[in-house]
mmCIF file of C-alpha atoms in Angstrom:
data_model
loop_
_atom_site.group_PDB
_atom_site.id
_atom_site.type_symbol
_atom_site.label_atom_id
_atom_site.label_comp_id
_atom_site.label_asym_id
_atom_site.label_seq_id
_atom_site.Cartn_x
_atom_site.Cartn_y
_atom_site.Cartn_z
ATOM 1 C CA ILE A 1 19.326 -8.376 82.792
ATOM 2 C CA ARG A 2 20.604 -5.014 81.720
ATOM 3 C CA ILE A 3 23.192 -5.056 84.668
ATOM 4 C CA ASN A 4 23.795 -8.930 84.110
ATOM 5 C CA LEU A 5 24.684 -7.886 80.496
ATOM 6 C CA LEU A 6 26.701 -5.141 80.793
ATOM 7 C CA PRO A 7 30.178 -7.270 81.732
ATOM 8 C CA VAL A 8 29.271 -9.350 78.823
ATOM 9 C CA ARG A 9 29.187 -6.480 76.188
ATOM 10 C CA ALA A 10 32.004 -4.610 78.151
ATOM 11 C CA ALA A 11 33.943 -8.032 77.236
ATOM 12 C CA ARG A 12 32.716 -8.312 73.570
ATOM 13 C CA ARG A 13 34.088 -4.708 72.864
ATOM 14 C CA LYS A 14 37.472 -5.775 74.515
ATOM 15 C CA GLU A 15 37.292 -8.841 72.296
ATOM 16 C CA ASN A 16 36.288 -6.831 69.343
ATOM 17 C CA LEU A 17 38.903 -4.068 69.941
ATOM 18 C CA ARG A 18 41.709 -6.727 70.264
ATOM 19 C CA LYS A 19 40.632 -8.622 67.044
ATOM 20 C CA HIS A 20 40.787 -5.289 65.353
ATOM 21 C CA THR A 21 44.130 -4.266 67.065
ATOM 22 C CA LEU A 22 45.242 -7.982 65.638
ATOM 23 C CA PHE A 23 44.297 -7.397 62.482
ATOM 24 C CA VAL A 24 45.499 -3.947 61.660
ATOM 25 C CA ILE A 25 48.579 -5.345 63.801
ATOM 26 C CA ALA A 26 48.847 -8.124 61.125
ATOM 27 C CA TYR A 27 47.900 -5.684 58.220
ATOM 28 C CA LEU A 28 50.652 -3.351 58.961
ATOM 29 C CA VAL A 29 52.895 -6.320 59.391
ATOM 30 C CA CYS A 30 51.719 -7.438 55.458
ATOM 31 C CA VAL A 31 52.180 -4.014 54.356
ATOM 32 C CA MET A 32 55.753 -3.881 55.643
ATOM 33 C CA ALA A 33 56.330 -7.381 54.676
ATOM 34 C CA LEU A 34 55.100 -6.255 50.804
ATOM 35 C CA VAL A 35 57.629 -3.225 50.843
ATOM 36 C CA ALA A 36 60.543 -4.850 52.578
ATOM 37 C CA SER A 37 60.148 -7.727 49.333
ATOM 38 C CA VAL A 38 59.755 -4.754 46.615
ATOM 39 C CA HIS A 39 62.529 -3.177 48.486
ATOM 40 C CA LEU A 40 64.880 -6.183 48.359
ATOM 41 C CA SER A 41 63.583 -7.078 44.804
ATOM 42 C CA LEU A 42 64.587 -3.459 43.710
ATOM 43 C CA GLN A 43 67.908 -3.702 45.359
ATOM 44 C CA ALA A 44 68.385 -6.939 43.580
ATOM 45 C CA THR A 45 67.249 -5.713 40.113
ATOM 46 C CA SER A 46 69.602 -2.391 40.789
ATOM 47 C CA ARG A 47 72.608 -4.960 41.614
ATOM 48 C CA ASN A 48 71.844 -6.768 38.270
ATOM 49 C CA ALA A 49 71.995 -3.287 36.442
ATOM 50 C CA LYS A 50 75.211 -2.508 38.004
ATOM 51 C CA SER A 51 76.780 -5.498 37.250
ATOM 52 C CA ARG A 52 75.664 -5.605 33.421
ATOM 53 C CA ILE A 53 76.878 -1.726 33.421
ATOM 54 C CA ALA A 54 80.204 -3.044 34.775
ATOM 55 C CA GLY A 55 80.255 -5.804 32.331
ATOM 56 C CA LEU A 56 79.389 -3.624 29.246
ATOM 57 C CA GLU A 57 81.835 -0.749 30.303
ATOM 58 C CA LYS A 58 84.588 -3.878 30.253
ATOM 59 C CA GLN A 59 83.545 -4.936 26.795
ATOM 60 C CA ILE A 60 83.657 -1.302 25.672
ATOM 61 C CA ALA A 61 86.871 -0.716 27.255
ATOM 62 C CA GLU A 62 88.304 -3.917 25.380
ATOM 63 C CA VAL A 63 86.681 -2.911 21.960
ATOM 64 C CA ASP A 64 87.890 0.772 22.293
ATOM 65 C CA LYS A 65 91.610 -0.906 22.601
ATOM 66 C CA LYS A 66 91.071 -3.261 19.935
ATOM 67 C CA ILE A 67 90.102 0.145 17.870
ATOM 68 C CA LYS A 68 92.833 1.622 18.905
ATOM 69 C CA ASP A 69 94.946 -1.231 17.685
ATOM 70 C CA VAL A 70 93.174 -1.452 14.397
ATOM 71 C CA GLN A 71 94.329 2.057 13.896
ATOM 72 C CA ASP A 72 97.332 1.885 14.708
ATOM 73 C CA TYR A 73 97.601 -0.824 12.291
ATOM 74 C CA LYS A 74 96.433 1.233 9.770
ATOM 75 C CA LYS A 75 98.572 4.005 10.345
ATOM 76 C CA MET A 76 101.859 1.163 10.102
ATOM 77 C CA PHE A 77 100.168 -0.241 6.896
ATOM 78 C CA ALA A 78 100.014 3.331 5.633
ATOM 79 C CA ASP A 79 103.565 3.934 6.735
ATOM 80 C CA LEU A 80 104.829 0.760 4.937
ATOM 81 C CA VAL A 81 102.739 1.441 1.675
ATOM 82 C CA GLU A 82 104.481 4.769 1.640
ATOM 83 C CA LYS A 83 107.807 3.287 2.228
ATOM 84 C CA ILE A 84 107.270 0.813 -0.568
ATOM 85 C CA GLU A 85 106.291 3.559 -2.726
ATOM 86 C CA ILE A 86 109.174 5.368 -2.143
ATOM 87 C CA ILE A 87 111.517 2.291 -2.330
ATOM 88 C CA SER A 88 110.018 1.469 -5.823
ATOM 89 C CA SER A 89 110.322 5.622 -6.700
ATOM 90 C CA LEU A 90 113.775 4.873 -6.128
ATOM 91 C CA GLU A 91 114.566 1.541 -7.559
ATOM 92 C CA ALA A 92 113.036 3.194 -11.329
ATOM 93 C CA LYS A 93 115.071 5.781 -10.726
ATOM 94 C CA GLN A 94 118.165 4.029 -10.103
ATOM 95 C CA LYS A 95 117.666 1.414 -12.959
ATOM 96 C CA GLY A 96 115.865 3.804 -15.127
ATOM 97 C CA PRO A 97 119.155 5.578 -16.260
ATOM 98 C CA ALA A 98 121.143 2.489 -16.873
ATOM 99 C CA ARG A 99 118.455 0.999 -19.093
ATOM 100 C CA LEU A 100 118.406 4.612 -20.691
ATOM 101 C CA LEU A 101 121.691 4.263 -21.201
ATOM 102 C CA TYR A 102 122.179 0.739 -22.753
ATOM 103 C CA ASN A 103 119.669 1.121 -24.814
ATOM 104 C CA PHE A 104 120.358 4.131 -26.089
ATOM 105 C CA ALA A 105 124.273 3.202 -26.604
ATOM 106 C CA LYS A 106 122.728 0.338 -28.617
ATOM 107 C CA LEU A 107 121.522 3.083 -31.446
ATOM 108 C CA VAL A 108 124.609 4.961 -32.055
ATOM 109 C CA PRO A 109 126.132 3.734 -35.075
ATOM 110 C CA GLU A 110 129.612 3.788 -35.698
ATOM 111 C CA LYS A 111 130.083 7.045 -37.342
ATOM 112 C CA ILE A 112 128.634 8.978 -34.574
ATOM 113 C CA TRP A 113 130.423 10.682 -31.873
ATOM 114 C CA ILE A 114 128.303 12.013 -28.892
ATOM 115 C CA GLU A 115 129.847 15.163 -26.995
ATOM 116 C CA SER A 116 127.315 15.669 -24.391
ATOM 117 C CA MET A 117 124.309 14.382 -23.012
ATOM 118 C CA ILE A 118 122.119 16.331 -21.137
ATOM 119 C CA PHE A 119 118.641 15.177 -18.982
ATOM 120 C CA GLU A 120 116.248 17.615 -18.505
ATOM 121 C CA GLY A 121 112.866 16.232 -16.841
ATOM 122 C CA ASN A 122 111.785 13.608 -19.674
ATOM 123 C CA THR A 123 113.772 15.532 -22.762
ATOM 124 C CA VAL A 124 117.134 14.281 -23.752
ATOM 125 C CA LYS A 125 119.395 16.570 -25.446
ATOM 126 C CA LEU A 126 122.128 15.828 -27.212
ATOM 127 C CA LYS A 127 125.063 17.229 -29.035
ATOM 128 C CA GLY A 128 128.105 15.554 -31.246
ATOM 129 C CA LEU A 129 129.146 14.891 -34.326
ATOM 130 C CA ALA A 130 128.211 13.064 -37.222
ATOM 131 C CA PHE A 131 130.128 11.664 -40.395
ATOM 132 C CA ASP A 132 127.796 12.589 -43.029
ATOM 133 C CA ASN A 133 124.140 13.765 -43.307
ATOM 134 C CA ARG A 134 122.948 9.700 -43.692
ATOM 135 C CA THR A 135 124.575 8.443 -40.758
ATOM 136 C CA LEU A 136 122.605 11.289 -38.556
ATOM 137 C CA ALA A 137 119.492 10.338 -40.224
ATOM 138 C CA LEU A 138 119.968 7.001 -39.509
ATOM 139 C CA PHE A 139 120.635 7.656 -36.010
ATOM 140 C CA MET A 140 117.798 9.898 -35.518
ATOM 141 C CA SER A 141 115.584 6.711 -37.358
ATOM 142 C CA GLY A 142 117.089 4.441 -35.036
ATOM 143 C CA ILE A 143 116.068 6.772 -31.845
ATOM 144 C CA GLU A 144 112.726 7.275 -33.501
ATOM 145 C CA ALA A 145 112.039 3.380 -33.916
ATOM 146 C CA SER A 146 113.057 2.754 -30.585
ATOM 147 C CA ASP A 147 110.858 1.965 -27.410
ATOM 148 C CA SER A 148 112.467 4.120 -24.953
ATOM 149 C CA PHE A 149 112.496 7.011 -26.800
ATOM 150 C CA GLU A 150 109.546 9.310 -29.208
ATOM 151 C CA LYS A 151 109.574 12.457 -30.973
ATOM 152 C CA VAL A 152 112.962 13.302 -32.169
ATOM 153 C CA ARG A 153 113.343 17.008 -32.762
ATOM 154 C CA LEU A 154 116.798 17.793 -34.941
ATOM 155 C CA GLU A 155 117.691 21.472 -33.755
ATOM 156 C CA VAL A 156 120.975 22.389 -35.269
ATOM 157 C CA SER A 157 122.697 20.544 -37.889
ATOM 158 C CA GLU A 158 125.974 22.243 -39.629
ATOM 159 C CA LYS A 159 129.028 21.358 -41.172
ATOM 160 C CA VAL A 160 132.290 21.440 -39.428
ATOM 161 C CA GLU A 161 135.602 21.038 -39.819
ATOM 162 C CA ARG A 162 137.708 18.626 -37.058
ATOM 163 C CA SER A 163 141.069 17.674 -38.137
ATOM 164 C CA GLU A 164 140.848 18.544 -41.563
ATOM 165 C CA VAL A 165 137.997 16.221 -41.818
ATOM 166 C CA VAL A 166 134.770 17.553 -42.586
ATOM 167 C CA MET A 167 131.789 16.477 -40.298
ATOM 168 C CA LYS A 168 128.100 17.020 -39.670
ATOM 169 C CA SER A 169 127.873 18.674 -35.782
ATOM 170 C CA PHE A 170 124.114 18.436 -34.451
ATOM 171 C CA ARG A 171 121.967 19.015 -31.368
ATOM 172 C CA LEU A 172 118.651 17.158 -31.161
ATOM 173 C CA GLU A 173 115.927 16.803 -28.645
ATOM 174 C CA THR A 174 114.141 13.623 -27.641
ATOM 175 C CA ASN A 175 111.695 12.255 -25.573
ATOM 176 C CA VAL A 176 112.161 9.449 -23.039
ATOM 177 C CA VAL A 177 109.328 6.844 -22.478
ATOM 178 C CA ASN A 178 108.964 5.120 -19.373
ATOM 179 C CA PRO A 179 106.495 1.974 -20.804
ATOM 180 C CA ASN A 180 106.165 0.030 -17.639
ATOM 181 C CA PRO A 181 107.072 2.405 -14.394
ATOM 182 C CA PRO A 182 107.002 0.684 -11.168
ATOM 183 C CA THR A 183 103.416 0.741 -9.223
ATOM 184 C CA VAL A 184 102.507 -0.208 -5.757
ATOM 185 C CA ASN A 185 98.931 -1.082 -5.599
ATOM 186 C CA LYS A 186 97.705 0.384 -2.487
ATOM 187 C CA GLY A 187 94.727 -1.969 -1.931
ATOM 188 C CA ASN A 188 97.254 -5.016 -0.364
ATOM 189 C CA GLY A 189 100.360 -2.874 -0.041
ATOM 190 C CA LYS A 190 102.564 -5.294 -2.850
ATOM 191 C CA ALA A 191 104.667 -3.498 -5.215
ATOM 192 C CA GLY A 192 103.567 -4.300 -8.683
#
């Protein structure tokens, strides 16, 4: 009986060995398939991440370009505001003396002669001749009442004789008032 069972046991062992070998091979194939699928998934994720990074870098480059453009516009705006301020200042300086002289000419009475007029900052120094003290007082009151001048100070008033006529020689100072200086609104760059 033992002799008869030996080939059957050997056949069973061979069959079991064959089954175990197939099981191990199937297991290894499954493990390799799992590793391959994980690898492919990681590669796809890596490609997606790289493409997102490339897209974000492109967006960053566009935003950096826009930021540079905005900074250039801000610089141009600041330059324009500065130029407008300079132009406004020049216009004020151009119109100021003409307006001042016009206002002053309206104040000078008939019996006053202005010999010199010197501008030093906001101060005007006058030297001239008046027919009498009353005319000089009226002239000073007119200057004081004017919107263009303030704080009239008489420095010297003395009798002089010119062409056999006795007159009053005077020197006085007054401050110039600039009631409406031109301004530049820095918020929107428009001249005011």
